[in-house]
XYZ file of C-alpha atoms in Angstrom:
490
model
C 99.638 27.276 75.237
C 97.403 27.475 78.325
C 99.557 29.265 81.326
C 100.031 26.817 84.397
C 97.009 27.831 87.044
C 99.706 28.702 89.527
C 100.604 31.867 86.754
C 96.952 32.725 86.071
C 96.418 33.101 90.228
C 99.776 35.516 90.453
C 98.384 37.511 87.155
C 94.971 37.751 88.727
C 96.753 39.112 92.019
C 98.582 41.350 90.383
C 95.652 43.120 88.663
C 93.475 43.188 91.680
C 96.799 44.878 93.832
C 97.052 47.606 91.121
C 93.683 48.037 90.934
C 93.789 48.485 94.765
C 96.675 51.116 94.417
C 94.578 53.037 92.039
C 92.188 55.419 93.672
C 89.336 57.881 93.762
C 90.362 60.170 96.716
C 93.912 59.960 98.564
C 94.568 61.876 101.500
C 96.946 64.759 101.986
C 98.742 66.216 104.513
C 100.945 69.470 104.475
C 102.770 70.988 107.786
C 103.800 74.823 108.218
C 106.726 74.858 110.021
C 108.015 77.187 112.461
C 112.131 77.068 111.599
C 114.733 76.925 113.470
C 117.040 79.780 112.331
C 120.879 79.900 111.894
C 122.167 82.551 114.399
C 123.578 84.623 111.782
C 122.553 83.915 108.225
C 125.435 86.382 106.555
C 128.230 84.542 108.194
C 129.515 81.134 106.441
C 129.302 78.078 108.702
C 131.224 74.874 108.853
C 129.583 71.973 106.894
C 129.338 70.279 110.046
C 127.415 73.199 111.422
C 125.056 73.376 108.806
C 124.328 70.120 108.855
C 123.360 70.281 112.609
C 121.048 73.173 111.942
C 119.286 71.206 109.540
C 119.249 68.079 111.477
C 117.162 70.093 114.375
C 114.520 71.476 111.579
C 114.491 67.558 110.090
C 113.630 66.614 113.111
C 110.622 68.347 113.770
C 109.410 67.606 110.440
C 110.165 63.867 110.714
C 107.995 63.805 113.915
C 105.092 65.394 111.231
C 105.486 62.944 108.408
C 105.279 60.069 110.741
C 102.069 61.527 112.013
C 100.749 62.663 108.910
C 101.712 58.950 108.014
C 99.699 57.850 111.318
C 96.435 58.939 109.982
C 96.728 57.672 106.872
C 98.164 60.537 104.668
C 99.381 59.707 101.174
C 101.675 62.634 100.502
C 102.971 65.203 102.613
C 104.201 68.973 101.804
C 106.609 70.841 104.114
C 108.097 74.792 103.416
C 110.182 76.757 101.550
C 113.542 77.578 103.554
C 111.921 74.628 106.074
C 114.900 73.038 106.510
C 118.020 75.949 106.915
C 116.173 79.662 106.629
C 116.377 82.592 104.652
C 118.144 85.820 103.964
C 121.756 83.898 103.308
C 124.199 85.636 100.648
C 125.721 83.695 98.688
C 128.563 82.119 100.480
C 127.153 81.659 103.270
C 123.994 79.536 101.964
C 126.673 77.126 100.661
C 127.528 74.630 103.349
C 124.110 73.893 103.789
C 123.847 72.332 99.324
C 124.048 69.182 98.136
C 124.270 68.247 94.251
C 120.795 66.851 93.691
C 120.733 64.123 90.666
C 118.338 64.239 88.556
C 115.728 62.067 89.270
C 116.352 59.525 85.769
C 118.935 58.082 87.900
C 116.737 55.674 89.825
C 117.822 56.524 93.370
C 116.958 55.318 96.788
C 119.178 57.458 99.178
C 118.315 55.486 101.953
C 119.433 52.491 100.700
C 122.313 53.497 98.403
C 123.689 56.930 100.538
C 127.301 56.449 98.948
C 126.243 56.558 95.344
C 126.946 60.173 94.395
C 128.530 62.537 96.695
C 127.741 62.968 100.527
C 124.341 63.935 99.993
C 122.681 63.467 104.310
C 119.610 65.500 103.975
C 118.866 63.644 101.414
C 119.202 60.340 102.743
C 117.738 61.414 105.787
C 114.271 62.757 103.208
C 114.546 59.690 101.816
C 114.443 57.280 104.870
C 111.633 59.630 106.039
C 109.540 58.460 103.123
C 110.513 54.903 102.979
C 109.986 54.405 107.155
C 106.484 56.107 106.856
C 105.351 54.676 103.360
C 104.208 58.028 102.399
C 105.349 60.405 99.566
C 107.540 63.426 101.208
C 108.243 66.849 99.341
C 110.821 69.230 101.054
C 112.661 72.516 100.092
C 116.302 72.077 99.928
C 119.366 74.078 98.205
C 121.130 71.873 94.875
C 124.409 73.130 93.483
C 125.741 72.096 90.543
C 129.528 72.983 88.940
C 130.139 74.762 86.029
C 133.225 76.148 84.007
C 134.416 79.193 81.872
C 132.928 77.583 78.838
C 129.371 78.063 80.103
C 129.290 82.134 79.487
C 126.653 82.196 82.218
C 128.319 80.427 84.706
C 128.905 82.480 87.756
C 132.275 83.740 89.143
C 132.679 80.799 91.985
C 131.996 78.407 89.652
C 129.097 76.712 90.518
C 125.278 77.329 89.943
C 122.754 77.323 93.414
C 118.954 76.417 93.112
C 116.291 76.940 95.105
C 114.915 73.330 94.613
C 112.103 70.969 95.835
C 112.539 67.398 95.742
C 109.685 64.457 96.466
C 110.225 61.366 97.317
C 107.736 58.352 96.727
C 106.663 55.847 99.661
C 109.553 53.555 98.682
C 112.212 56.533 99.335
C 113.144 56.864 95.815
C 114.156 60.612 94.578
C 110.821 60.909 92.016
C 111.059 65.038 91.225
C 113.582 67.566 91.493
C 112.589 71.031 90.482
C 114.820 74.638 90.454
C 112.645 77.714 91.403
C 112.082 80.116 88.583
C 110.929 83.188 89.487
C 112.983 84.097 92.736
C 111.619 86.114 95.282
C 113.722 89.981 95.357
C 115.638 89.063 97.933
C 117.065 85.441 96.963
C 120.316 86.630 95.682
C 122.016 83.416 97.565
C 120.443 81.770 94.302
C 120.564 81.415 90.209
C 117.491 81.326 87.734
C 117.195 78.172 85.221
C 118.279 78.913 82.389
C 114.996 77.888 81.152
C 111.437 77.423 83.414
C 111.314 73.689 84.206
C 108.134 71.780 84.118
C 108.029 69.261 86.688
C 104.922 66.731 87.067
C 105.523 62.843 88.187
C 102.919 60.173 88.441
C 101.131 58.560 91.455
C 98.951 56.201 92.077
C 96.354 58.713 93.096
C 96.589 61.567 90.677
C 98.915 62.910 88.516
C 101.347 65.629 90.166
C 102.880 68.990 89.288
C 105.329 71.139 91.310
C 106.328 75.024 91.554
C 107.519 77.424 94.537
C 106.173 80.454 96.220
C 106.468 83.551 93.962
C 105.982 81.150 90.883
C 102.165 81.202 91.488
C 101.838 85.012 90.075
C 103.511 83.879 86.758
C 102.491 81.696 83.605
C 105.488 79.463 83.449
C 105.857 77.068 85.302
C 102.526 77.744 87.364
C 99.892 77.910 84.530
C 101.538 75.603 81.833
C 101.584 72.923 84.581
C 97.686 73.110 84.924
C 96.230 74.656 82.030
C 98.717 72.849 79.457
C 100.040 69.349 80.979
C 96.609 69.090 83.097
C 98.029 67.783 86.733
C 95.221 67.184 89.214
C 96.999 68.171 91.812
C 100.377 71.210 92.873
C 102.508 71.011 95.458
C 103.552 73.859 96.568
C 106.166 74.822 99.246
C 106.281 78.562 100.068
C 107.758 81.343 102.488
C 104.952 83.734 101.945
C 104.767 86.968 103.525
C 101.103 88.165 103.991
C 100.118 91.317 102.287
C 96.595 92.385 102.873
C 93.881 93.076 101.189
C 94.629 90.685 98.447
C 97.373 88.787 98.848
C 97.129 86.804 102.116
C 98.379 83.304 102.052
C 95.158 81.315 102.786
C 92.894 83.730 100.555
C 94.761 83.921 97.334
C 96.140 80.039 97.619
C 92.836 79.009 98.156
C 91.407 81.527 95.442
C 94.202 80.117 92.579
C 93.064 76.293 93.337
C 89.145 77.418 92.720
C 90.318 79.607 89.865
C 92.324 77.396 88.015
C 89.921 74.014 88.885
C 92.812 71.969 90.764
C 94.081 70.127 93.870
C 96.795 72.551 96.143
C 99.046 71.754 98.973
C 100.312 74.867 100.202
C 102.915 74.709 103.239
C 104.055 77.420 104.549
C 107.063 78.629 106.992
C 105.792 80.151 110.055
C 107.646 83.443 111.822
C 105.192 86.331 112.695
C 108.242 88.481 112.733
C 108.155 88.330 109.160
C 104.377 88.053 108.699
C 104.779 84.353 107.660
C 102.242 82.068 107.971
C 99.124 80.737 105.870
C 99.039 77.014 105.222
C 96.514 74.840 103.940
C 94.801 72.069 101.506
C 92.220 73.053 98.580
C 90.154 72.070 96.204
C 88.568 73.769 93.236
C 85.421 73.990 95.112
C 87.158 75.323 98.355
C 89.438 74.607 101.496
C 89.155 71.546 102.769
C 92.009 72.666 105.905
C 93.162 75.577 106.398
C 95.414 77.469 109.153
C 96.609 81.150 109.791
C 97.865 82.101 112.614
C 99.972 85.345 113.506
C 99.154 85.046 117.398
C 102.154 82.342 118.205
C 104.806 80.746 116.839
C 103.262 77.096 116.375
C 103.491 75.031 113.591
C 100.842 73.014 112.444
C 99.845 69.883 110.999
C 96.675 69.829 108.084
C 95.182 66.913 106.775
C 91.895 66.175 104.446
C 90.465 63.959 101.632
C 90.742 65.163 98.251
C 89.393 63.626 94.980
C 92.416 62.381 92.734
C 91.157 63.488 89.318
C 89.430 66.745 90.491
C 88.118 67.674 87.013
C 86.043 64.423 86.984
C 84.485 64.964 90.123
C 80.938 65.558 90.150
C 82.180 68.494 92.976
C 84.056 70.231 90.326
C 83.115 73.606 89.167
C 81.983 74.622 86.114
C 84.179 76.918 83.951
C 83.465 80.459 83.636
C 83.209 82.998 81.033
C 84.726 85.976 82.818
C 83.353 88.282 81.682
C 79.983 87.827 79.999
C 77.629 89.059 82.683
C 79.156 92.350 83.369
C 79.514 93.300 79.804
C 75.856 92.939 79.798
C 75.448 95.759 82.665
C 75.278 99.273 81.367
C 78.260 101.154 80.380
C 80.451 102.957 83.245
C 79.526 106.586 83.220
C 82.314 108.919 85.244
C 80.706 110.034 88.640
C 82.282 112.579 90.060
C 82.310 110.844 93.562
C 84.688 108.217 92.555
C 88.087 108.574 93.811
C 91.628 106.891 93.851
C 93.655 105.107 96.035
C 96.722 102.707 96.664
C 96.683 98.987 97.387
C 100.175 97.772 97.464
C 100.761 100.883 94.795
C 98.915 99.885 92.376
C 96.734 102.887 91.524
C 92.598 101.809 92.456
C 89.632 103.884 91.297
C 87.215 103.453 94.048
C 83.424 104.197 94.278
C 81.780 104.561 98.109
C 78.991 102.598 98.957
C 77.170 105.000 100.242
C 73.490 103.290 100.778
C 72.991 100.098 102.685
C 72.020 98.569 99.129
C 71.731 98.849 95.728
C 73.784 98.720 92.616
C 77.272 100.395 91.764
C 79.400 100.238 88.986
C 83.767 101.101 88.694
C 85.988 101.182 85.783
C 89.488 102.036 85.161
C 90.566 101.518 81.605
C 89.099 98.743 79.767
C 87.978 97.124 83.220
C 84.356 97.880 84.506
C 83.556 96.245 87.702
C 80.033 95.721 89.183
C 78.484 95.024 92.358
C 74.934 94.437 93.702
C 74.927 94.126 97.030
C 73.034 94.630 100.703
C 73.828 95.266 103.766
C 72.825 93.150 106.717
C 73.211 96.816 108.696
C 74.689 99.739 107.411
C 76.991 100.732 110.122
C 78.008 104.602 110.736
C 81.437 103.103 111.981
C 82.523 101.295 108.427
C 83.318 102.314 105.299
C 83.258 100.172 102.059
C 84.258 101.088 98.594
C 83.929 98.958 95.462
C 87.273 99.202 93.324
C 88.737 98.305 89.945
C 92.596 98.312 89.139
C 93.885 97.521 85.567
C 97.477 97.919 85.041
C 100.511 96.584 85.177
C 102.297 96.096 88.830
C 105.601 96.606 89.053
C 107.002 96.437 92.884
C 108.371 93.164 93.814
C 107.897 91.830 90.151
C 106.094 93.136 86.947
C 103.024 91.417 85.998
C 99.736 92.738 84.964
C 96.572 92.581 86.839
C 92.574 93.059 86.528
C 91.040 93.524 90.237
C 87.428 94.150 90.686
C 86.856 94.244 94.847
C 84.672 94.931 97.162
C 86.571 95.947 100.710
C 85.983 97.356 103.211
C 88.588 100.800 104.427
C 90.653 101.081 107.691
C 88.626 103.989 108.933
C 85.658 106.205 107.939
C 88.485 108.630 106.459
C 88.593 108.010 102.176
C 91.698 108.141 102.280
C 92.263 105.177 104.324
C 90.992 102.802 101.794
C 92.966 100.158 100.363
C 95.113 100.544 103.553
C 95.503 96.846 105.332
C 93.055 95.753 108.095
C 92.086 92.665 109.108
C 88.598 93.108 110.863
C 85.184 93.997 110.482
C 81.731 94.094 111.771
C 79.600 94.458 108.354
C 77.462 91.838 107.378
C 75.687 91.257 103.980
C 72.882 89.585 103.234
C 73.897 89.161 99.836
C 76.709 90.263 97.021
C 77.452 89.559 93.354
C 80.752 91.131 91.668
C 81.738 91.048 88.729
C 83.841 92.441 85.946
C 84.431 92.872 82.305
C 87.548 90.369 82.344
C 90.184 90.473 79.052
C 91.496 87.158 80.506
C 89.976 83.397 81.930
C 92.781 83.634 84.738
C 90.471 85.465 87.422
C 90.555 83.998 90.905
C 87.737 84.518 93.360
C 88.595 85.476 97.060
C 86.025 86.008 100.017
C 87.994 87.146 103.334
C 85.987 87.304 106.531
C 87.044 89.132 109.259
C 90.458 87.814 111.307
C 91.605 86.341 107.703
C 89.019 83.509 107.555
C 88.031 81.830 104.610
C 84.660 80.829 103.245
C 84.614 77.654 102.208
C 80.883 76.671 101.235
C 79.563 80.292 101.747
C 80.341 81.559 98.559
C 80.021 80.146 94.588
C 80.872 81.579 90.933
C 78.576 81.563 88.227
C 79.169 80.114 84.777
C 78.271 84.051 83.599
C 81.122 85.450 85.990
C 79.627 86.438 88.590
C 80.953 86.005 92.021
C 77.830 85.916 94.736
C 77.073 84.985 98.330
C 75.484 81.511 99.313
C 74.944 82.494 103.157
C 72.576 84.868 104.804
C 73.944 86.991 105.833
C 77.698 86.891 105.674
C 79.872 86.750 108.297
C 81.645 90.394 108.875
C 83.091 90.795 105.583
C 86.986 92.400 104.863
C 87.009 92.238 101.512
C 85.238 90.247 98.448
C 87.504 90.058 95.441
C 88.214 88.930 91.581
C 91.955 89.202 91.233
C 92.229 88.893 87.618
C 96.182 87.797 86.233
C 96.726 88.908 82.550
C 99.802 86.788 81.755
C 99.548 87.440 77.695
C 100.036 91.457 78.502
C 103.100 91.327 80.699
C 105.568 92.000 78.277
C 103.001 93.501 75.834
């Protein structure tokens, strides 16, 4: 039977809309937000109160999402803690929770508020995302009940999550994910029982989601990527920068290149608490980026990125770790090398001691190598190349590989590996590179004032990490921060 013509027309349409909807590139936006904090985070509030603390916050990032939505951005990322704070116990973090659904319930709060329990903020999410037409991911607290007959279930009865949730351009509640690794000092909150593994489906890529202190771990952060292939991680954080390695911008921007995907990192802003380090990357490099420790502004970020990075022509190669420095001659003690502390992890460092040349590092079964020359070898500036393999066990235990070139707070050895954030050496070239027992390396390149350097720098297929620009700008430090994931319990 031939359809009426009326049929075929509609069918046609139909194609030709999804088609349309389908796309190449999509535009994202993410906002670091400067919160508004509870007077006194240890003291429980009314619910009433709570909810008037998180109105103000809501409303500063409504007026972003309806800008972001302005100029055109698909999907939008706000902070960890964005909407209530940190440093709650565990009382008092509980006026400020609603029971989250999961998302298989098919839920538009905006439209249906009354269908499970009073649930404002996330009506008011919702409505952002439907009013704006634009996907919106927040940071919010979910609680859930529990009884005697779950042995794990805590004291008070009830389990609390640090959870993201996204919403779709329709307002409908799309992904709901419980942080896994938890910072030291969320004790407000309970791990999963087990890591969840969040991704959802857009028209423009398909999406996975994690939170803050995640990122230095294999599940959920690496399984997401490496295992269920999203194009693209959302990521809402409360990082606190800690130089020389672990900046915000540098290491966010380093994990996209490393691991070859799209990331939206937004960050909470408060210089008090060294907070702040936002921005949008691609496996190739930043396409936005902000860092600021000078004021307390937030910030809007917006750029293009391809939907399916791993089929863009853009995308980098992948890289065998560690197959040109196994080719470089075996490390032979000198009796000039030395050690240090970066964040206590014990470093073996090596002085650069000639404005050029060749040096090689090891510690253990790592062997790091540098060529390198200086623009000017200054009389003022010291720089040592490092290696550090071991396992690092302050805020969490995970195991490492770094290979770095940096440069020391003063001409005194002894400074090095301390934290500084400017310089006034310039190279006119670098390659590092190190004899890597895992793929997970990420390349870093921080200029002087924490800047990136997007388009400046590039990573061989053989492992090495080299300079594009001649010369550099002033360069802090020039790292591989390798993550061995298989050895942490090892």
């Amino acid at each position: 039977m031939v359809p009426p013509r009326p049929v075929v027309h509609a069918a046609v349409f139909a194609l030709a809309a999804l088609q349309a909807l389908a796309s190449d590139t999509f535009i994202a936006a993410v906002y670091e937000h400067a919160v508004i904090l509870p007077r006194a985070a240890q003291e429980t509030v009314s619910p009433e109160d709570a909810l008037a603390l998180m109105n103000k916050n809501m409303d500063i990032l409504e007026g972003a999402i309806k800008e972001a939505a302005q100029q055109g951005a698909h999907i939008i990322v706000t902070p960890e803690d964005g909407i209530y704070g940190w440093v709650f116990t565990r009382e008092a973090i509980y006026p400020y929770l609603e029971d989250i659904p999961d998302p298989e319930v098919n839920w538009i709060p905006c439209i249906d508020p009354t269908r499970f329990a009073p649930t404002p903020v996330l009506e008011r999410l919702s409505c952002m995302a439907r009013n704006n037409s634009i996907y919106v991911v927040a940071n919010i607290g979910d609680k859930k009940s529990c009884n005697s007959s779950d042995p794990s279930c805590p004291s008070d009865g009830r389990y609390q999550y640090n959870t993201n949730v996204v919403f779709d351009s329709e307002g409908k509640l799309v992904a709901r994910y419980h942080k896994y690794n938890l910072f030291m000092s969320e004790e407000q909150f309970n791990y999963p029982k087990e890591p969840e593994l969040v991704t959802f489906k857009t028209p423009f890529g398909k999406f996975g989601i994690f939170t803050c202190f995640d990122i230095l771990f294999r599940e959920p952060a690496v399984v997401l990527v490496s295992e269920l292939q999203v194009d693209t991680v959302l990521f809402p954080t409360a990082w606190m920068n800690v130089l020389p390695f672990l900046t915000a911008v540098e290491f966010h921007s380093a994990w996209a290149m490393g691991m070859r995907v799209n990331f939206l990192a937004s960050n909470t802003h408060n210089t008090i608490m060294s907070m702040t380090g936002s921005g949008i990357y691609a496996p190739d490099g930043a396409r936005a980026y902000y860092y600021n420790m000078k004021t307390e502004d937030g910030r809007l970020l917006i750029a293009e990125l391809d939907s399916h990075p791993r089929l863009s022509p853009a995308s980098p190669p992948a890289v065998s770790w560690s197959s040109y420095a196994s080719s470089v001659e075996k490390c032979i003690p000198d009796e000039r090398d030395f050690s240090g502390l970066i964040f206590y992890d014990q470093f073996t460092f090596s002085e650069l001691t000639k404005p050029e040349g060749s040096i090689t590092v090891c510690q253990k079964d790592l062997h790091c190598h540098l060529s390198y020359k200086m623009a000017e070898k200054r009389e003022d500036e010291v720089y040592v190349l490092g290696a550090f393999d071991g396992l690092h066990v302050v805020e969490g235990q995970y195991y490492l590989q770094i290979c770095t070139l940096l440069k020391c707070k003063s001409t005194d050895l002894s400074t090095c590996g301390q934290p500084v954030e400017t310089a006034q050496t310039k190279f006119d070239m670098f390659s590092l590179s190190g004899t890597f027992g895992t793929n997970y390396v990420f390349p870093e390149v921080l200029y002087s004032d924490v800047q990136l350097a997007p388009g400046e720098f590039e990573v061989l297929n053989d492992g090495r990490l080299i300079s594009k620009t001649k010369p550099t700008k002033p360069v802090v430090t020039v790292t591989l921060f390798g993550r061995w994931y298989e050895k942490d319990h090892l």
